[in-house]
mmCIF file of C-alpha atoms in Angstrom:
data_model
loop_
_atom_site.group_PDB
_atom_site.id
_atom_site.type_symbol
_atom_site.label_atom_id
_atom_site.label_comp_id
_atom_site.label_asym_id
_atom_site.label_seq_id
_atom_site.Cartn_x
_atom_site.Cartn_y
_atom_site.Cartn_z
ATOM 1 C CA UNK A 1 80.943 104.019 88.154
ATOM 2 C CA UNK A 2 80.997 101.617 91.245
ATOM 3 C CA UNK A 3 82.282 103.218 94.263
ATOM 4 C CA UNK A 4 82.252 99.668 95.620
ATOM 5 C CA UNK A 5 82.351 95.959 95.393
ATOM 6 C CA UNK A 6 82.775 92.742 96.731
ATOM 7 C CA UNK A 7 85.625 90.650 96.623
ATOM 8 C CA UNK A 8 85.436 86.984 97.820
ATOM 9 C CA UNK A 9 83.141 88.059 101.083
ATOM 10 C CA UNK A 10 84.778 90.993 101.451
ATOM 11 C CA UNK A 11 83.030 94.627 100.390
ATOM 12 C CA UNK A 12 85.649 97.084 98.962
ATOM 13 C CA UNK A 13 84.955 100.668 99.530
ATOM 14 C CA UNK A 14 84.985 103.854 101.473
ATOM 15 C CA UNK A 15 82.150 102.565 103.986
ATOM 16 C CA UNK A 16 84.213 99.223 104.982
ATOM 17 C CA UNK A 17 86.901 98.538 106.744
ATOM 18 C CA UNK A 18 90.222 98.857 104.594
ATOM 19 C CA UNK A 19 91.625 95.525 103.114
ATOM 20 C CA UNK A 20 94.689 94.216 103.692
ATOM 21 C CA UNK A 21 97.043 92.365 101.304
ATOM 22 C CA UNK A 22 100.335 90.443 102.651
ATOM 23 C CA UNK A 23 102.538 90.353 99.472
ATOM 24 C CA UNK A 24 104.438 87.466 99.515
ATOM 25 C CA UNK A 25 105.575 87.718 95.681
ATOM 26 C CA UNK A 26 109.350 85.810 95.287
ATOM 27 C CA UNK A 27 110.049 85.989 99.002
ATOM 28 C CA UNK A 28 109.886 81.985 98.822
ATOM 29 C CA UNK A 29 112.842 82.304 96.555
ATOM 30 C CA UNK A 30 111.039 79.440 94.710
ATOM 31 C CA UNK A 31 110.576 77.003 97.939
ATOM 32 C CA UNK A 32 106.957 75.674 97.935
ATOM 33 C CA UNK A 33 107.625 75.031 101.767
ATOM 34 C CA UNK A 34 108.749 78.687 101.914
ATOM 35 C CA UNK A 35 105.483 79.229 100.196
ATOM 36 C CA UNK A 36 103.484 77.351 102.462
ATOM 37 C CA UNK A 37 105.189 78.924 105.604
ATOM 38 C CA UNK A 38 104.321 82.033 104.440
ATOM 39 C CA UNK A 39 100.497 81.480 104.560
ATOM 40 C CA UNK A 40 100.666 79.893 107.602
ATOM 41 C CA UNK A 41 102.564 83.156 109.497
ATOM 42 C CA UNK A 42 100.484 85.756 107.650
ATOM 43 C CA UNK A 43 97.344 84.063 108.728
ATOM 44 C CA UNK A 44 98.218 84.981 112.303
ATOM 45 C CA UNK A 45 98.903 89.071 111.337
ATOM 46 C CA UNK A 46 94.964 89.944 110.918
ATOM 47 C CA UNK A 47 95.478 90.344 107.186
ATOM 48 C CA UNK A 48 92.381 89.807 104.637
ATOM 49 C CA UNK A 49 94.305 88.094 101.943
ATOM 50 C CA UNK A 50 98.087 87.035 100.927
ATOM 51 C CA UNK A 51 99.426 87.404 97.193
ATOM 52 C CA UNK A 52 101.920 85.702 95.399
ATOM 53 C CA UNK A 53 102.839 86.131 92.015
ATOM 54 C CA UNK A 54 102.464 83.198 89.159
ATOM 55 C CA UNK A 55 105.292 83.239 86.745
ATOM 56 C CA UNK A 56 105.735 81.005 83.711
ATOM 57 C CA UNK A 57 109.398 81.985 82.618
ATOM 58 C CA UNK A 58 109.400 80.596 79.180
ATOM 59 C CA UNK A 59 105.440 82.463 78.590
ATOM 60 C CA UNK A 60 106.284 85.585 79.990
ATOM 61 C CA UNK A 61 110.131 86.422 79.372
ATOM 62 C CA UNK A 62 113.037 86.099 77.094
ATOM 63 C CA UNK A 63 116.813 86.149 76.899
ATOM 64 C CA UNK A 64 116.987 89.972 76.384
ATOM 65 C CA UNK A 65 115.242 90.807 79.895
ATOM 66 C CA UNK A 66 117.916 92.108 81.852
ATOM 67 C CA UNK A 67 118.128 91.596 85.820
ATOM 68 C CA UNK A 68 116.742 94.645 87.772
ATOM 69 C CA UNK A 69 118.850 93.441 90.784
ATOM 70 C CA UNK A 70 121.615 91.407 89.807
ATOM 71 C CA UNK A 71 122.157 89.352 93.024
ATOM 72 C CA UNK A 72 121.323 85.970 92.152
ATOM 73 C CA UNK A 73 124.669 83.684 91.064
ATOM 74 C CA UNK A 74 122.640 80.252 90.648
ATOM 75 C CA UNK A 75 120.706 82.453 87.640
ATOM 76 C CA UNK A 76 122.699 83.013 84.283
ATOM 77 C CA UNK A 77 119.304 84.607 83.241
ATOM 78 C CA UNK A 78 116.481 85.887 84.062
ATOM 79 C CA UNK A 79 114.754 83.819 82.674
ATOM 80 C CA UNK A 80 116.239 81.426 84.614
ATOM 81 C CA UNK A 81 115.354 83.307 87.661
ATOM 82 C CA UNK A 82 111.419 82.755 86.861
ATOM 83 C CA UNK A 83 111.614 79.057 85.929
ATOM 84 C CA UNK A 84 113.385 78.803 89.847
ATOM 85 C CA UNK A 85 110.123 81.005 90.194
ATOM 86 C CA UNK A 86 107.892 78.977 88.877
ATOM 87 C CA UNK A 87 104.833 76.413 91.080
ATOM 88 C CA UNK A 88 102.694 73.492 88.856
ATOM 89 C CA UNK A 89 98.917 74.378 88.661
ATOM 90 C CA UNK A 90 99.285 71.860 91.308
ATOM 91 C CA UNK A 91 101.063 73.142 93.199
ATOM 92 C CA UNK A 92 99.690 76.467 93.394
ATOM 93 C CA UNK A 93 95.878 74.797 93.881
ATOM 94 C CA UNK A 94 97.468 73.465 97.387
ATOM 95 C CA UNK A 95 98.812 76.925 97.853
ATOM 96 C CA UNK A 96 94.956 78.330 97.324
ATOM 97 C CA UNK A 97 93.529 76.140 99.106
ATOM 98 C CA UNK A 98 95.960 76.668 101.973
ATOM 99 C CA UNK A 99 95.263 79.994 102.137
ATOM 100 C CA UNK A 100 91.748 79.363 102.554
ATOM 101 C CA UNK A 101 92.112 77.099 105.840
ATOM 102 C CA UNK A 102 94.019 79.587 106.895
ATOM 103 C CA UNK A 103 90.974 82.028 106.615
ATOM 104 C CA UNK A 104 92.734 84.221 103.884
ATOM 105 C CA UNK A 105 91.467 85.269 100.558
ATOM 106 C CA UNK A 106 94.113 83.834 98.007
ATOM 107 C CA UNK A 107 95.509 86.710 95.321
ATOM 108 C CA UNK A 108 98.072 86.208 92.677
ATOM 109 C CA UNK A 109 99.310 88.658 89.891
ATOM 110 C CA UNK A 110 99.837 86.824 86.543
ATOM 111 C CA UNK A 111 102.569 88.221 84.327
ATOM 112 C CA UNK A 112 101.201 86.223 80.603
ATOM 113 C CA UNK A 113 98.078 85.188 78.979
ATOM 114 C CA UNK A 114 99.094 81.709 80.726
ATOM 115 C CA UNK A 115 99.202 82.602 83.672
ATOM 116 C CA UNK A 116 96.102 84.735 83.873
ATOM 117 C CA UNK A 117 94.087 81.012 82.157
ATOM 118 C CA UNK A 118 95.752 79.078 84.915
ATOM 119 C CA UNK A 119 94.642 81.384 87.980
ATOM 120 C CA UNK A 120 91.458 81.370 86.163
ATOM 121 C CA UNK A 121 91.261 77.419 86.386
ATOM 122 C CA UNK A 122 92.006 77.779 89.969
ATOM 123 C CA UNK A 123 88.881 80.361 90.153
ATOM 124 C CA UNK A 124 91.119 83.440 91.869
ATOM 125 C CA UNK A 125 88.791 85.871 93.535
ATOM 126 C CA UNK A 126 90.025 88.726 91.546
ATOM 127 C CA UNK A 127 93.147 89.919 90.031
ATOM 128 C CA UNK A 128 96.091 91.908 90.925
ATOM 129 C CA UNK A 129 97.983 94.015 88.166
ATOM 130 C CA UNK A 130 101.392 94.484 88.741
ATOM 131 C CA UNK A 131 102.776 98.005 87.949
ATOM 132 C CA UNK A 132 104.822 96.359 85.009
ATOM 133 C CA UNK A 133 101.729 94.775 83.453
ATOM 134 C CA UNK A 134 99.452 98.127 83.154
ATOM 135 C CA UNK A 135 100.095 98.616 79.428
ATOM 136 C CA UNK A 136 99.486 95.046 78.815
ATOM 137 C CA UNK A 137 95.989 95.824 77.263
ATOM 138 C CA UNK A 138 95.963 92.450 75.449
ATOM 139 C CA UNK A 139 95.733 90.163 78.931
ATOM 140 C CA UNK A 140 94.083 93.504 81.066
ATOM 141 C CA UNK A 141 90.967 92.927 78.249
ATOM 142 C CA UNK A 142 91.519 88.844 78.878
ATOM 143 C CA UNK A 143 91.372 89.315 82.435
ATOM 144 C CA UNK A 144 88.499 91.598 82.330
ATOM 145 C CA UNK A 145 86.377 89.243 80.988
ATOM 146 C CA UNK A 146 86.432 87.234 83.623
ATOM 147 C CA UNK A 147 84.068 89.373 85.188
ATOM 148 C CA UNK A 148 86.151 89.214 88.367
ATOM 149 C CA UNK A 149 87.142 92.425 90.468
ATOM 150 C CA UNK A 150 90.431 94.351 88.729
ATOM 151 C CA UNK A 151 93.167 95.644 91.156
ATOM 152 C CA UNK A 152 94.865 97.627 89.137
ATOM 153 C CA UNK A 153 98.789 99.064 90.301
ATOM 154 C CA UNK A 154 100.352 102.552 88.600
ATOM 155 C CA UNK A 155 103.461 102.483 89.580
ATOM 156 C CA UNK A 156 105.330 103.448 85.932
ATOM 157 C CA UNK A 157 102.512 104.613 84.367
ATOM 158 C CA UNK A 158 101.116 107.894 82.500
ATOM 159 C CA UNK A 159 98.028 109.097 83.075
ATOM 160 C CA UNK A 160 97.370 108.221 79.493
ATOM 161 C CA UNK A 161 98.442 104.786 80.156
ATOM 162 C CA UNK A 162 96.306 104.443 83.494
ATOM 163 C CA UNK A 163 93.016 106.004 81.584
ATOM 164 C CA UNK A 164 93.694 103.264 78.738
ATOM 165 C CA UNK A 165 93.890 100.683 81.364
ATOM 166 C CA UNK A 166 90.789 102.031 83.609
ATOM 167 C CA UNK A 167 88.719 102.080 80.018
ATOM 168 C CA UNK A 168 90.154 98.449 79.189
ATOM 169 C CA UNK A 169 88.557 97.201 82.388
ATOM 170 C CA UNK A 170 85.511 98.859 82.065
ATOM 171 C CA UNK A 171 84.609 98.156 78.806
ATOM 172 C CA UNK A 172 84.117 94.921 80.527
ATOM 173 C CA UNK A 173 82.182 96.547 82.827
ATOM 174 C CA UNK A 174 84.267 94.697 85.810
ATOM 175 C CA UNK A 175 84.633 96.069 89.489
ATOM 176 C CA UNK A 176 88.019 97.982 89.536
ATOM 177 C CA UNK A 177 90.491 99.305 92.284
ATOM 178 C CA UNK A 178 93.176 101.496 91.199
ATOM 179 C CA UNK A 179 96.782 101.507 93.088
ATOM 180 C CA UNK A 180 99.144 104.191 93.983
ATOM 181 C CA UNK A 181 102.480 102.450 93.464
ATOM 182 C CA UNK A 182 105.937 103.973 93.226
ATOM 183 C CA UNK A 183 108.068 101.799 91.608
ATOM 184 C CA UNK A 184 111.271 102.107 93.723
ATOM 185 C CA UNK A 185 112.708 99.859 96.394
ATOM 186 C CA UNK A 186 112.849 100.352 98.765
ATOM 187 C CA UNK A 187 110.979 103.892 98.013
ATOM 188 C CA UNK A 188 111.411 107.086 99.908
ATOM 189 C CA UNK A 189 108.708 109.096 101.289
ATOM 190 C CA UNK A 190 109.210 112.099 99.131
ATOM 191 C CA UNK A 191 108.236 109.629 96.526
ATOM 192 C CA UNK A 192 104.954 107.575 97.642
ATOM 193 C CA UNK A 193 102.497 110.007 96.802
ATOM 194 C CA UNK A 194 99.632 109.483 98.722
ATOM 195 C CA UNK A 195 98.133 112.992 97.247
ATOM 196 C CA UNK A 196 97.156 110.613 94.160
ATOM 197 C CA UNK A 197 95.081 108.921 96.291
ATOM 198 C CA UNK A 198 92.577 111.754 96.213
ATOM 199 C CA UNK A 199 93.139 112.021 92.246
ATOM 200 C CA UNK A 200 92.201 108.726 91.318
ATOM 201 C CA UNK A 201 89.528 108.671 93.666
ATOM 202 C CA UNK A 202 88.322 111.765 91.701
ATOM 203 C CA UNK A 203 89.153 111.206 88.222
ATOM 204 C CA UNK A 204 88.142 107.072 88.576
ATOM 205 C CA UNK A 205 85.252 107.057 91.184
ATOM 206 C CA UNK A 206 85.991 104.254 92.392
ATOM 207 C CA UNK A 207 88.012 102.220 95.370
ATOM 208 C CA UNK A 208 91.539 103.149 95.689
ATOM 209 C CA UNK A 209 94.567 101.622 97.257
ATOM 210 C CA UNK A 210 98.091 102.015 98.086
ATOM 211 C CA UNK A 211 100.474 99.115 96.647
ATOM 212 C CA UNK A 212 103.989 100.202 99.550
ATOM 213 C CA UNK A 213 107.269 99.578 98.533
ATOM 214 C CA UNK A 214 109.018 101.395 101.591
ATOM 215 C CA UNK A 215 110.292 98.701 103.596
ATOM 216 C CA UNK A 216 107.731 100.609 106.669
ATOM 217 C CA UNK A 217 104.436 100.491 107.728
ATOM 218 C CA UNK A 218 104.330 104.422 107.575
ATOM 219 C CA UNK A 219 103.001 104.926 104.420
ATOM 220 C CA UNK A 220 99.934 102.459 104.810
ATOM 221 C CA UNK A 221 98.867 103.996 108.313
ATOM 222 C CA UNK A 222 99.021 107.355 106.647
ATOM 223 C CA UNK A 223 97.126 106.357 103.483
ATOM 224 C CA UNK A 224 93.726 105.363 105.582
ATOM 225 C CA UNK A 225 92.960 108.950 106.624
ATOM 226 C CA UNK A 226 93.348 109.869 103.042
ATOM 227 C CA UNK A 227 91.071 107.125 101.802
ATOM 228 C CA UNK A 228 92.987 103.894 100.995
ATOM 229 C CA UNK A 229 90.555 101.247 100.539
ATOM 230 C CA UNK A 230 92.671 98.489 100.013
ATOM 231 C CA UNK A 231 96.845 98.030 101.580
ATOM 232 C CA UNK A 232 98.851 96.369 99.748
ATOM 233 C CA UNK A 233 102.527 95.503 101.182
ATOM 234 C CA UNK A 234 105.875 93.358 101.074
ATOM 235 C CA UNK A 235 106.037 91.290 103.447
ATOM 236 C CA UNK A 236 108.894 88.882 104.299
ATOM 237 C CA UNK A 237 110.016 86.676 107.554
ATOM 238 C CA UNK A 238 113.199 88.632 108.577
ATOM 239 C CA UNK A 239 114.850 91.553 106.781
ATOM 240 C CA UNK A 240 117.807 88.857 106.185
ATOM 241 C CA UNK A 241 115.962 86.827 103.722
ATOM 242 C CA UNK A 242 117.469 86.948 100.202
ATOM 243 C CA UNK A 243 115.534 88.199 97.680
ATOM 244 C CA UNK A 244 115.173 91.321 95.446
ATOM 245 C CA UNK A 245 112.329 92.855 97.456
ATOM 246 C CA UNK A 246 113.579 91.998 101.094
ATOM 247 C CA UNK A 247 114.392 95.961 101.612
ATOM 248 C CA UNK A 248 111.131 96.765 100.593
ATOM 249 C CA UNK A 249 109.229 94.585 102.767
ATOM 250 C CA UNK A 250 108.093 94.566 106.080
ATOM 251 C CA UNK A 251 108.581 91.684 108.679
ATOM 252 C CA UNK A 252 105.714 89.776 109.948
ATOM 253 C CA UNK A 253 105.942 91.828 112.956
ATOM 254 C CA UNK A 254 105.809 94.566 111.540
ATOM 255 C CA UNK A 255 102.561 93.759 109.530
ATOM 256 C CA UNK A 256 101.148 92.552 112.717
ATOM 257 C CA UNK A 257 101.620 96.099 114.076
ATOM 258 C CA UNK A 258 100.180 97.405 110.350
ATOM 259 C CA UNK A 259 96.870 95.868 110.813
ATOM 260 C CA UNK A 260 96.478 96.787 114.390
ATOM 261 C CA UNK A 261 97.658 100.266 113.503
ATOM 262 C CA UNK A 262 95.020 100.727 110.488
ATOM 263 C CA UNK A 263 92.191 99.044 112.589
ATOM 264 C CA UNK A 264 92.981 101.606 115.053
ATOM 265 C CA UNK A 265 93.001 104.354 112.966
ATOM 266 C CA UNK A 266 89.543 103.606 111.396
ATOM 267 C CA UNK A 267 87.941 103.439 115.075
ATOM 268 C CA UNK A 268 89.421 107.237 115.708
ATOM 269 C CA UNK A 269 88.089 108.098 112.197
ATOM 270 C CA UNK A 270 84.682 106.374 112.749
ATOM 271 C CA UNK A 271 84.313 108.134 116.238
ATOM 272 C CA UNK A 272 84.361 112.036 115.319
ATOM 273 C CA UNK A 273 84.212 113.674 118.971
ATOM 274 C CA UNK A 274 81.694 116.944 119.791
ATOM 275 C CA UNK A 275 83.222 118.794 122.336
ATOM 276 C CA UNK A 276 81.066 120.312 124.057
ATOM 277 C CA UNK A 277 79.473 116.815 124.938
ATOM 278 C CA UNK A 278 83.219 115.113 125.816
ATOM 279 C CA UNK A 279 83.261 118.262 127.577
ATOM 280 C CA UNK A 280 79.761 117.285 130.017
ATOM 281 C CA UNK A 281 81.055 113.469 129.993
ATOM 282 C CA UNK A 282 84.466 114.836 132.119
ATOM 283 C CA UNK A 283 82.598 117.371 133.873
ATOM 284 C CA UNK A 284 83.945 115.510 137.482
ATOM 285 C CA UNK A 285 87.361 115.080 135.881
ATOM 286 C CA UNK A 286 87.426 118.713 134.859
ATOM 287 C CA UNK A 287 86.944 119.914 138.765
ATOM 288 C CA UNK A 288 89.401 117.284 139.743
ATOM 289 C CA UNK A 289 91.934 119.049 137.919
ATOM 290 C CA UNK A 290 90.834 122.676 137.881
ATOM 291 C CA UNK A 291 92.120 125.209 139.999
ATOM 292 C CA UNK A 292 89.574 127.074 142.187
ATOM 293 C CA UNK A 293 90.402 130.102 144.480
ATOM 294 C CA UNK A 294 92.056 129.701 147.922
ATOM 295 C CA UNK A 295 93.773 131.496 150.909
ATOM 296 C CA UNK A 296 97.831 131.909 150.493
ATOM 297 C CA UNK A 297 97.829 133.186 154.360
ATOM 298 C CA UNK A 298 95.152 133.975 157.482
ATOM 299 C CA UNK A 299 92.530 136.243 156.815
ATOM 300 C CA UNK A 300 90.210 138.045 158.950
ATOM 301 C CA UNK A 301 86.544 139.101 158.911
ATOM 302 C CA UNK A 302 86.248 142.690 156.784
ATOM 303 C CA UNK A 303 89.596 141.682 155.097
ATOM 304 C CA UNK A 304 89.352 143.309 152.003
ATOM 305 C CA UNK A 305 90.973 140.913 149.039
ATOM 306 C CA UNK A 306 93.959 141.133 146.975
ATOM 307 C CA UNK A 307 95.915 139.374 144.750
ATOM 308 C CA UNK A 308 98.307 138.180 147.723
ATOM 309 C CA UNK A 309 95.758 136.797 149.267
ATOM 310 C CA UNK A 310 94.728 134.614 146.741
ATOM 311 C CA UNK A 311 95.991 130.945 145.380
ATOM 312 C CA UNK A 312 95.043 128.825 142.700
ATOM 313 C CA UNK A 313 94.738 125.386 143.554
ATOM 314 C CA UNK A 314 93.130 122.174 142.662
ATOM 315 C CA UNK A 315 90.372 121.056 142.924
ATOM 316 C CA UNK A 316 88.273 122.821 140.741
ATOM 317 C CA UNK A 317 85.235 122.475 142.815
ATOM 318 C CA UNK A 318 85.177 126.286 144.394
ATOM 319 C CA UNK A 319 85.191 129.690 142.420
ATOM 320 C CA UNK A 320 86.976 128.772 139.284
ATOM 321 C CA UNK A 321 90.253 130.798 138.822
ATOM 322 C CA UNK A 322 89.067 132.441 136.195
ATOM 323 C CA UNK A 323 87.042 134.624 138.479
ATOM 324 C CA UNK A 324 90.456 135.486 140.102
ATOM 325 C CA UNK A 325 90.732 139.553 139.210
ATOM 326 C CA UNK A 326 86.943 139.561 140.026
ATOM 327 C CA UNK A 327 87.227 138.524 143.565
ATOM 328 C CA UNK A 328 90.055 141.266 144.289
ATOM 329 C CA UNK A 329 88.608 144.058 146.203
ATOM 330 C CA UNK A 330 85.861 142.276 147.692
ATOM 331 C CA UNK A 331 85.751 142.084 151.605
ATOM 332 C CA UNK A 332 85.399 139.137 153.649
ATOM 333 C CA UNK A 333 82.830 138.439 156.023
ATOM 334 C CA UNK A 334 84.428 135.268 157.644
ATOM 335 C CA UNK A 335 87.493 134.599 158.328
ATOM 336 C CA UNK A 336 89.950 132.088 156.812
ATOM 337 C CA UNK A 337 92.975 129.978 157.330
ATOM 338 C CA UNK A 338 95.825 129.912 155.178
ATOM 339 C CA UNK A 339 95.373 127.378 152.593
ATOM 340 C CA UNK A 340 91.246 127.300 152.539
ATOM 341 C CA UNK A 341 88.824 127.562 150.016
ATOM 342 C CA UNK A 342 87.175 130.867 149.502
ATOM 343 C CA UNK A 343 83.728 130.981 149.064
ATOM 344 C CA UNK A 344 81.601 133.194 147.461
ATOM 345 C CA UNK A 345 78.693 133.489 149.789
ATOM 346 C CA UNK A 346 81.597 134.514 152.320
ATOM 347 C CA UNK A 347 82.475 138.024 150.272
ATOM 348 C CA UNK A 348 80.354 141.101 150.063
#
């Protein structure tokens, strides 16, 4: 079992830094402009890669798939739908190659044996499985073969169907990520399920990711703690776009803040902090804000001490107030103005 690998330049893995998928999917609403755009803003977020998704209509659907979100009046079908959906191998070579003078790693799920030979042509650095697309053994074993790395999403799947997936890739013997995903958008919190997250990693051994359908970046900053090694997430330009998975997307914005939130996050995880030795870095801070003992009125020589007489005050630099009920009932042999220090060579 590999517990990591390398996609494109990129290692994959609990050691490295989490990667970082912008998913674009149909948010073009089939503009190859749209399409282009997209690269072009994502590039600017600090992402690793962008992914679209490469539908043929008439290879991959038929008359009797229904709509999941009937809002589109310019489609009688759905298969209509993914022919408005559809780029030339053309087309989507200028989209790759985009990507890559933008500095991003180029992803795109297939959804038939088609599309998986014409990504394959455009030599994809490894391949994303939609959540719809898990039980597809056929094309998994197809795209296995390739050699390439498998990312591999869950979201309606059994654990019998994710084992027969896993074992489809691996009889390959290709690299393999697997992908909490809830299919629900947008998807509440009581139903992402980061806990799985630790399961596959244990059942699997091997990278795991978190494919986020909740419209936040919540979910993804969460998931790093619990060892997501690869973020996947909607992203779209405004949350006024049209499009079926505009709720469960974040803005561009927003997937700025992602990446700056996860980088941070892996700093503060890489950094574990002993506290006795933070505690010998602030030593100067510490007496800066302690309290040490001091005068609350006049005192005279052979005064003997009480807790009247005392104040707690910053700085910390004289007898720390924790000393307080030990310095009552001492005597002083100087005297002191209200508001002064006490010292401890000064009580007998």
């Amino acid at each position: 079992m590999k517990k990591e690998f390398k996609l494109a330049d990129r290692r994959i893995g609990e050691k490295h830094p989490c990667f970082i998928i912008a998913e674009i999917a149909q948010a073009h609403d089939g503009s190859l402009g749209t399409a282009h755009a997209y690269i072009d803003a994502v590039s600017k977020s600090g992402v690793n890669a962008i992914k679209f998704q490469t539908h043929i209509a008439n290879a991959e659907s038929s008359p009797d798939e229904k709509f999941r979100v009937n809002g589109f009046p310019q489609d009688a079908t759905r298969v209509d739908y993914w022919k408005r959906m559809e780029f030339s191998k053309t087309q989507w070579r200028e989209l790759a190659a985009h990507a890559s003078d933008k500095g991003l790693i180029f992803l795109s799920s297939p959804f038939s044996m088609e599309a998986v030979d014409l990504l394959e042509e455009l030599d994809i650095a490894a391949w994303k499985i939609g959540s719809g697309e898990t039980s597809n053994l056929p094309m998994l074993k197809k795209i296995a073969e390739t050699g390439k790395p498998v990312l591999l999403s869950t979201g309606m799947s059994s654990w019998a169907e994710i084992d027969e997936a896993v074992s489809t890739v691996r009889s390959m013997d290709s690299d393999l990520a697997v992908f909490q995903c809830t299919t629900s958008y947008p998807c509440p919190p009581e139903k992402i399920g980061l806990n799985l997250l630790g399961e596959f990693q244990a059942r699997y051994e091997c990278p795991v990711g978190l494919s986020d359908h909740s419209g936040t970046i919540f979910p993804s900053l969460a998931a790093i703690p619990l060892g997501a090694d690869i973020i996947e997430i909607h992203t779209v330009f405004s949350k006024e776009c049209f499009g079926p998975d505009v709720s469960s997307s974040v803005t561009i914005e927003e997937l700025s803040q992602l990446v700056q939130g996860v980088r941070f996050v892996e700093s503060i995880l890489c950094a574990p902090i002993n506290k006795d030795e933070q505690s010998r870095q602030l030593a100067d801070l510490s007496r800066l804000f302690g309290k040490s003992l001091y005068t609350s009125r006049d005192l005279s020589v052979g005064h003997k001490l009480s807790l009247d007489d005392i104040a707690l005050r910053k700085p910390g630099t004289g007898i720390p107030a924790k000393h307080l009920l030990d310095v009552v009932g001492r005597v002083l042999t100087k005297s002191y103005q209200v508001n002064a220090q006490l010292k401890s060579e000064d009580l007998e």
